XYZ file of C-alpha atoms in Angstrom:
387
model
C 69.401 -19.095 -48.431
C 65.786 -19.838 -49.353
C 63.396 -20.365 -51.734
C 61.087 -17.362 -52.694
C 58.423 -17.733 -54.723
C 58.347 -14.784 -57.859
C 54.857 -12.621 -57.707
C 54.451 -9.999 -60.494
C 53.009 -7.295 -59.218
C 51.095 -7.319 -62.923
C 50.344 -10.564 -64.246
C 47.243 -10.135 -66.565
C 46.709 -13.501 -67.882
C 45.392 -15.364 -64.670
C 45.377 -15.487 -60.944
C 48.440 -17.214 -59.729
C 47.304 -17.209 -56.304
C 45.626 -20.847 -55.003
C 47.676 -23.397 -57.262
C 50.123 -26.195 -55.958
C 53.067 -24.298 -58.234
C 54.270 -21.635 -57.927
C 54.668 -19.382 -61.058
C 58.524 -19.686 -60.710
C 61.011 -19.859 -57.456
C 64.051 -17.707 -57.074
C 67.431 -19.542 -55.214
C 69.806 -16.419 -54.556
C 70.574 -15.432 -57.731
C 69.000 -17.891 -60.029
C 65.402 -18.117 -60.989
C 63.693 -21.509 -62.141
C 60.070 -21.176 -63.686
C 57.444 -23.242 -64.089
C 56.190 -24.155 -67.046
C 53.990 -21.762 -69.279
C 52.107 -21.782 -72.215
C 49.371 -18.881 -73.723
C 46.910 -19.831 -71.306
C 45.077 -16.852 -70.093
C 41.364 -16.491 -68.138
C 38.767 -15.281 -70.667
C 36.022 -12.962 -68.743
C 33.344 -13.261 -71.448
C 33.986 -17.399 -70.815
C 35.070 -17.268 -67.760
C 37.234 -19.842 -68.164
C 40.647 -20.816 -69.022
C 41.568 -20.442 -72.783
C 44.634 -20.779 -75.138
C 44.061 -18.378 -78.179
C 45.998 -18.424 -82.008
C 48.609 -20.596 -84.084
C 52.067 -21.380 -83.136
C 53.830 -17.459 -83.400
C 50.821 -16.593 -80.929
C 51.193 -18.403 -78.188
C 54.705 -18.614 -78.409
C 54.720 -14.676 -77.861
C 52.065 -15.153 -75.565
C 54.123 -17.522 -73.308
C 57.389 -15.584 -73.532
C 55.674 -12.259 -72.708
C 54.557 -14.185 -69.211
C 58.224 -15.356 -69.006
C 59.237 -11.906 -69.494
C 56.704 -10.600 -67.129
C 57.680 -13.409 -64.362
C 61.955 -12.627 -65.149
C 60.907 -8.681 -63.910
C 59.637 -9.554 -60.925
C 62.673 -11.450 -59.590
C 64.556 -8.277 -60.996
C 65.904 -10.453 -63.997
C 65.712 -10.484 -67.658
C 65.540 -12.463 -71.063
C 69.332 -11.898 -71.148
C 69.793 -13.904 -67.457
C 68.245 -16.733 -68.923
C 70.866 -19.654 -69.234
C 68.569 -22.626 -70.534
C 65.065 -22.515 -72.573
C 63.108 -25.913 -72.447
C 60.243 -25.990 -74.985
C 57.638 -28.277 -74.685
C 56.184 -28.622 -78.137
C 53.166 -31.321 -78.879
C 53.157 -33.886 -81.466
C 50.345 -31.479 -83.578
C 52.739 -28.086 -83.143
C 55.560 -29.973 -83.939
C 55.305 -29.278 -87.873
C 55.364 -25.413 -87.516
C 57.785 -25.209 -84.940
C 60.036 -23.321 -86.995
C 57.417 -20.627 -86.036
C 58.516 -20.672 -82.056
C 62.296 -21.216 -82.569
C 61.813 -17.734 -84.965
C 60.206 -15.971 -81.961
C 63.029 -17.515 -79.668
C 65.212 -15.808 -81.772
C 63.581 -12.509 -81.972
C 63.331 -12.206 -78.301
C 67.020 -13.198 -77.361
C 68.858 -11.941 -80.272
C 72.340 -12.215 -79.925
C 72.054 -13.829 -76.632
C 72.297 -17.696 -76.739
C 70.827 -19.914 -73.973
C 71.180 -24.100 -74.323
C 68.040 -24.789 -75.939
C 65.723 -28.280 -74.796
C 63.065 -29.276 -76.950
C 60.611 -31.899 -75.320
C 58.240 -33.126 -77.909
C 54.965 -34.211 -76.153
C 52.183 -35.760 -77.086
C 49.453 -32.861 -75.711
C 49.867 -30.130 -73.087
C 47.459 -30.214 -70.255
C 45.866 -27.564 -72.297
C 44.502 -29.205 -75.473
C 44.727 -26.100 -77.779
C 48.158 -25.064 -76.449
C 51.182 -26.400 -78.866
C 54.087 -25.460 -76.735
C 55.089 -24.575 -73.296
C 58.150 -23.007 -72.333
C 59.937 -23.062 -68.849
C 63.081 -21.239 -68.506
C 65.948 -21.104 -65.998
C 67.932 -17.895 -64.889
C 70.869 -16.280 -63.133
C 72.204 -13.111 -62.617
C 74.758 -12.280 -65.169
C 73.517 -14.843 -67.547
C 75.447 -17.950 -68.913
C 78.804 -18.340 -70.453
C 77.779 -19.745 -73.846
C 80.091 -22.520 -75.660
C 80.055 -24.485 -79.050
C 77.797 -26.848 -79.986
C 74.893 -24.720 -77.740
C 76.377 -26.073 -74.528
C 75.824 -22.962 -71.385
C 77.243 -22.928 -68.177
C 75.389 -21.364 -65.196
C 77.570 -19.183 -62.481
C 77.026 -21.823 -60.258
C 79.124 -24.490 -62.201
C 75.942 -25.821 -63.763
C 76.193 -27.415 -67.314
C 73.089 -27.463 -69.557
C 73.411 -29.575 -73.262
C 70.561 -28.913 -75.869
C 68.736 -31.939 -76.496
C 70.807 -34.759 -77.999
C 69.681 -36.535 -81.159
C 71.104 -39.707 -82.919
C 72.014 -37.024 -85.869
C 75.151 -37.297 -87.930
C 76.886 -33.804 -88.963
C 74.777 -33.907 -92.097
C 71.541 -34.253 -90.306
C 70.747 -37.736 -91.204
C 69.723 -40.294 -88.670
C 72.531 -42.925 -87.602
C 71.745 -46.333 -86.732
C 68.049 -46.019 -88.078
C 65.915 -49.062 -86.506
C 68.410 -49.687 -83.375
C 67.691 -48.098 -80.239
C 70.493 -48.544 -78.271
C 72.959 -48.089 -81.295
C 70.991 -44.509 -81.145
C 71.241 -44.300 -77.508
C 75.353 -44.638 -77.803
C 75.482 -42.169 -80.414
C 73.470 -39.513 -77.879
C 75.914 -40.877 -75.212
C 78.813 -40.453 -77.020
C 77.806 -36.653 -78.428
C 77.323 -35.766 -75.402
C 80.672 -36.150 -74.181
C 81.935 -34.806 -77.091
C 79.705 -31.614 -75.920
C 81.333 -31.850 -72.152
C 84.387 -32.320 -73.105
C 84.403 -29.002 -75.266
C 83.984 -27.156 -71.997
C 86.358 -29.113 -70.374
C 84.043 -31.552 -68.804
C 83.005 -34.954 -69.610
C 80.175 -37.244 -69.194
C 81.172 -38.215 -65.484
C 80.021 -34.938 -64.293
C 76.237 -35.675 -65.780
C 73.949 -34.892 -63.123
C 70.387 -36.472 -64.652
C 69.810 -37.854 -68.436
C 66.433 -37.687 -69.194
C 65.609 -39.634 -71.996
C 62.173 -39.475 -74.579
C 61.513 -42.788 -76.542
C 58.491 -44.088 -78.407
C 56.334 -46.565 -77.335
C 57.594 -48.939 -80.227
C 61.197 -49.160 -78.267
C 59.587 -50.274 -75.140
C 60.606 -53.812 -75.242
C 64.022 -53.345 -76.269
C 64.681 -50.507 -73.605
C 66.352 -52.401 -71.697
C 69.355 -53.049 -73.727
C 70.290 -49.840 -73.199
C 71.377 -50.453 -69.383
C 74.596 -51.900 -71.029
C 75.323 -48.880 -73.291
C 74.926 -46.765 -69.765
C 76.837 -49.021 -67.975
C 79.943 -48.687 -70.315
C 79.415 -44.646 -70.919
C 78.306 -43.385 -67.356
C 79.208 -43.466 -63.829
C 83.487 -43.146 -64.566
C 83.382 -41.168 -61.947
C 81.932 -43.608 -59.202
C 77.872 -41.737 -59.304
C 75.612 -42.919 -61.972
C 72.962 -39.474 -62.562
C 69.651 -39.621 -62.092
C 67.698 -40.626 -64.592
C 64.095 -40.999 -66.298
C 62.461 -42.348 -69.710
C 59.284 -41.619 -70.888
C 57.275 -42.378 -74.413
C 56.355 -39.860 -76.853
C 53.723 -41.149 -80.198
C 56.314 -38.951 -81.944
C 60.049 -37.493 -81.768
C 61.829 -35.116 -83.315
C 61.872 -36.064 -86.902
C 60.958 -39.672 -89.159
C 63.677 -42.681 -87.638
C 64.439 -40.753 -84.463
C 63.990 -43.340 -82.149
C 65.639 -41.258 -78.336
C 66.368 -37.910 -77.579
C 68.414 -37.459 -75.212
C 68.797 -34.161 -72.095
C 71.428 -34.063 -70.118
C 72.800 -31.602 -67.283
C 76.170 -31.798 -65.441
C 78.061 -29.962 -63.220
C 81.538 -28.294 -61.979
C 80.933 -29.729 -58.602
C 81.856 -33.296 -57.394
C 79.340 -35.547 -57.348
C 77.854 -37.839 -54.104
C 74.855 -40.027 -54.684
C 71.853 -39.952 -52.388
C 69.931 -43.221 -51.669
C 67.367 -43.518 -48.875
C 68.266 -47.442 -48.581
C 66.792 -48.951 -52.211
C 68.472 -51.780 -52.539
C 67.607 -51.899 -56.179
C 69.789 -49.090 -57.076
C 73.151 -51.185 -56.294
C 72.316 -52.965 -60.068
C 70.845 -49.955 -61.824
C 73.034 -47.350 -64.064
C 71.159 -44.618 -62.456
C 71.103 -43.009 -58.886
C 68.151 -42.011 -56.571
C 69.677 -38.616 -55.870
C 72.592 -36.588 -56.899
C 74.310 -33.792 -54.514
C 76.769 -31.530 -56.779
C 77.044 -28.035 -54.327
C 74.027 -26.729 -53.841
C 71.948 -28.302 -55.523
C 70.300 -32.129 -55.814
C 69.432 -33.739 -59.293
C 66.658 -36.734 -58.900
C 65.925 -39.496 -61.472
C 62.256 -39.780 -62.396
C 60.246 -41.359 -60.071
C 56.795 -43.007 -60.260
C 54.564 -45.615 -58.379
C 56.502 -48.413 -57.172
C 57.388 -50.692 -54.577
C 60.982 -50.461 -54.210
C 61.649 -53.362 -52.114
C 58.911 -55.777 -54.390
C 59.333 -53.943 -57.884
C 55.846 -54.212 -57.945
C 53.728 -51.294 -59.873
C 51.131 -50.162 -57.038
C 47.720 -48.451 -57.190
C 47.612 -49.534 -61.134
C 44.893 -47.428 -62.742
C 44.677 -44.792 -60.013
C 46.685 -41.624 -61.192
C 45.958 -40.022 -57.294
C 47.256 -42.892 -55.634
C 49.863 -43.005 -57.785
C 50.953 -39.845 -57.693
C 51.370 -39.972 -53.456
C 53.129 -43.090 -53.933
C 55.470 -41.023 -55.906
C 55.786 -37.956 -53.934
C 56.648 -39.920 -51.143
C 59.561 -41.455 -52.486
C 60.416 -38.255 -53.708
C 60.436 -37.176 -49.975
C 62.513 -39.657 -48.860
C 65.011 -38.892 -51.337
C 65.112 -35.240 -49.806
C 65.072 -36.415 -46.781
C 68.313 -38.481 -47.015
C 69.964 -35.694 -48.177
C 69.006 -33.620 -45.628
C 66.138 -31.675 -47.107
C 62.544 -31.308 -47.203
C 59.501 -30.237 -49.029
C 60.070 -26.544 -48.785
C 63.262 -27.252 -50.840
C 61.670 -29.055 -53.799
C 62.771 -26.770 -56.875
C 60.926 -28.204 -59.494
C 58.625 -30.667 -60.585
C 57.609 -32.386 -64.139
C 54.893 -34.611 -64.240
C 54.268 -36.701 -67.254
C 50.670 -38.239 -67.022
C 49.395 -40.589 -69.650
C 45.844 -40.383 -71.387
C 44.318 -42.834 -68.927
C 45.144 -40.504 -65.746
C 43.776 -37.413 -67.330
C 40.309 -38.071 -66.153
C 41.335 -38.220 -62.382
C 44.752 -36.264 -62.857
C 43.394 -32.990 -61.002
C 43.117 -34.844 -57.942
C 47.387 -34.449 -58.152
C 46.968 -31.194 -56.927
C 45.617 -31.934 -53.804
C 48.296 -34.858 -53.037
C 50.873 -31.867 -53.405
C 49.171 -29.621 -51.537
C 48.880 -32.188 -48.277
C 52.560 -33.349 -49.233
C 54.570 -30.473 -50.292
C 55.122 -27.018 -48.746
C 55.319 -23.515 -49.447
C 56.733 -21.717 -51.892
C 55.330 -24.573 -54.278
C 57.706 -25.644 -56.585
C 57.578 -24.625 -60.167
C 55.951 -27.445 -62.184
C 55.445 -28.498 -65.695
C 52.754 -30.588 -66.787
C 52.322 -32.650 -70.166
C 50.804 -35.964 -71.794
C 53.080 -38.505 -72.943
C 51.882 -41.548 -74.886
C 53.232 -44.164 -72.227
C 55.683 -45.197 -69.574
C 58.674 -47.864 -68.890
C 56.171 -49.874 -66.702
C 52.597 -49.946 -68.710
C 51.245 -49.853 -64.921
C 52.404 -46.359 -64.266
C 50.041 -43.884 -65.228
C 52.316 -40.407 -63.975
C 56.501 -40.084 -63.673
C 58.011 -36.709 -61.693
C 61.249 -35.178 -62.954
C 62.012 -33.375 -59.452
C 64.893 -31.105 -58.418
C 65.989 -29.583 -55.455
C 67.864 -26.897 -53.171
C 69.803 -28.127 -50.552
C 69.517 -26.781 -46.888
């Protein structure tokens, strides 16, 4: 079974053709897209351009999802987890994109990510939406947990919220980290799963929390990896979460399937609460990766987003490699650039095209404030088929 990339036969906003993504990929009966916000080429312009408030594009970038879904011979009803990137200056009217969330599903309940970024790649775009599919749809649980047909488990984003709404633990990181951990669980273990299946946890923090992050390798250390493979696992900084004394947010996807992890030979893994590379059937889960020597720990190519980013795709390649894959099976990619790689960042494009293969992976793109390492100027969030 292969990848295929999805090609409406009518896609009016833009040419698809020529990019390093691929608008989304279909995997036998499930459908991963990229990214996609109300971009759309204006003739008059002849450029590029992201039009209206909030309800606008949000319509805007659901009719392309919508558009993209028909051509793989799927619809909004398929869909079995909605992530919406929403910026730091949308964030206050996002009410406004949840409504036309609702509209569009209806009765129909996919698991439900919300990444808050900092800007999207376009700067007048406020949200971005990627989607994934499958035939038949998900079987929806409590709490907003779904499970894919093929024994995936997607969680909405975790906050450090108590059942009233308020914020636990305001001012301590990792107190809020164990909370996320610990609801989490709760969420598994309502479909009869737990938090040793987790795949990946991808975590958002603020800049502020950087020098304390690492306290929370002990809080992993006593919640994860019960079942003998830490997930993969990335962390990157937003200006701004979900709401005042939020301080993580926490996404995390598990799965039916036992777990094995995948490491090319990193040494620096054995000590880490995180793995390289998770197999669970068909599919591998990757942490985030960015631009650094695994053997030295050293940050490489510091200011240089281009070299960077082949530093990173190259560890990303050895990671399919060791579990028996390649390029043409990378599913998906997220890269999270920071302001001071914009200026160079389109050069990324051509480090994928030399690097990856056909049908391009479907990609995200966004602008966080910061990463772990103040070196590192992009992180990828890849996943993967497996041969």
């Amino acid at each position: 079974m292969t990848l295929q990339a999805i090609r409406p036969s009518h896609f009016p906003w833009f040419r698809y053709d020529g990019y390093s993504f691929s608008l989304g990929l279909t995997h036998g009966d499930d459908a991963w897209l990229s990214g996609h916000s109300a971009s759309e080429y204006d003739p008059e312009s002849g450029r590029i351009v992201v039009r209206g408030g909030m309800t606008d594009q949000a319509r805007t970038a659901y009719a392309k999802i919508g558009a993209i879904l028909d051509a793989a011979g799927l619809s909004f009803a398929d869909v079995t987890r909605v992530t919406e990137n929403v910026t730091v200056a949308g964030l206050d009217v996002y009410q406004e994109a949840a409504a036309v969330r609702a509209e569009i599903f209806g009765e129909h309940r996919p698991a439900v990510s919300t990444v808050i970024v900092d800007r999207l790649l376009r700067p007048a775009a406020f949200i971005e939406i990627e989607v994934h599919a499958s035939a038949g749809g998900a079987a929806a649980a409590a709490g907003g947990v779904t499970e894919a047909p093929d024994g995936t488990i997607f969680l909405p984003t975790v906050l450090p919220l108590d059942e009233r709404g308020d914020v636990v633990a305001e001012g301590d990181l990792t107190g809020q980290y164990a909370y996320c951990l610990e609801q989490a669980d709760r969420l598994l273990r309502g479909v009869g799963s737990s938090l040793d299946a987790a795949v990946t946890t991808y975590d958002y923090t603020t800049p502020a929390t950087r020098d304390v992050y690492r306290r929370t390798h002990a809080v992993r250390k006593e919640r994860l990896g019960g079942a003998g493979v830490y997930p993969g696992a990335g962390g990157i900084l937003m200006s701004r979460l979900h709401r005042p004394g939020v301080l993580v947010a926490l996404d995390v996807t598990a799965s039916r399937h036992p777990l094995e992890a995948v490491n090319p030979g990193w040494a620096r893994y054995e000590t880490l609460t995180y793995t390289p590379g998770v197999k669970a059937g068909g599919m591998l889960w990757m942490s985030g990766f960015a631009a650094l020597d695994m053997e030295t720990q050293q940050a490489l190519h510091p200011g240089d987003v281009v070299a960077q980013a082949e530093v990173t795709y190259e560890a990303i390649l050895r990671v399919l490699d060791a579990a028996g894959a390649g390029p043409e099976h990378l599913l998906s990619t997220i890269e999270y650039v920071c302001p001071e790689g914009l200026s160079a960042y389109r050069g990324v494009a051509d480090v994928r095209k030399r690097l990856l293969r056909e049908p391009w992976p479907a990609s995200t793109g966004a602008i966080c404030a910061g990463l772990l390492r103040p070196e590192f100027l992009i992180e990828v969030f890849p996943a993967a088929v497996l041969p």
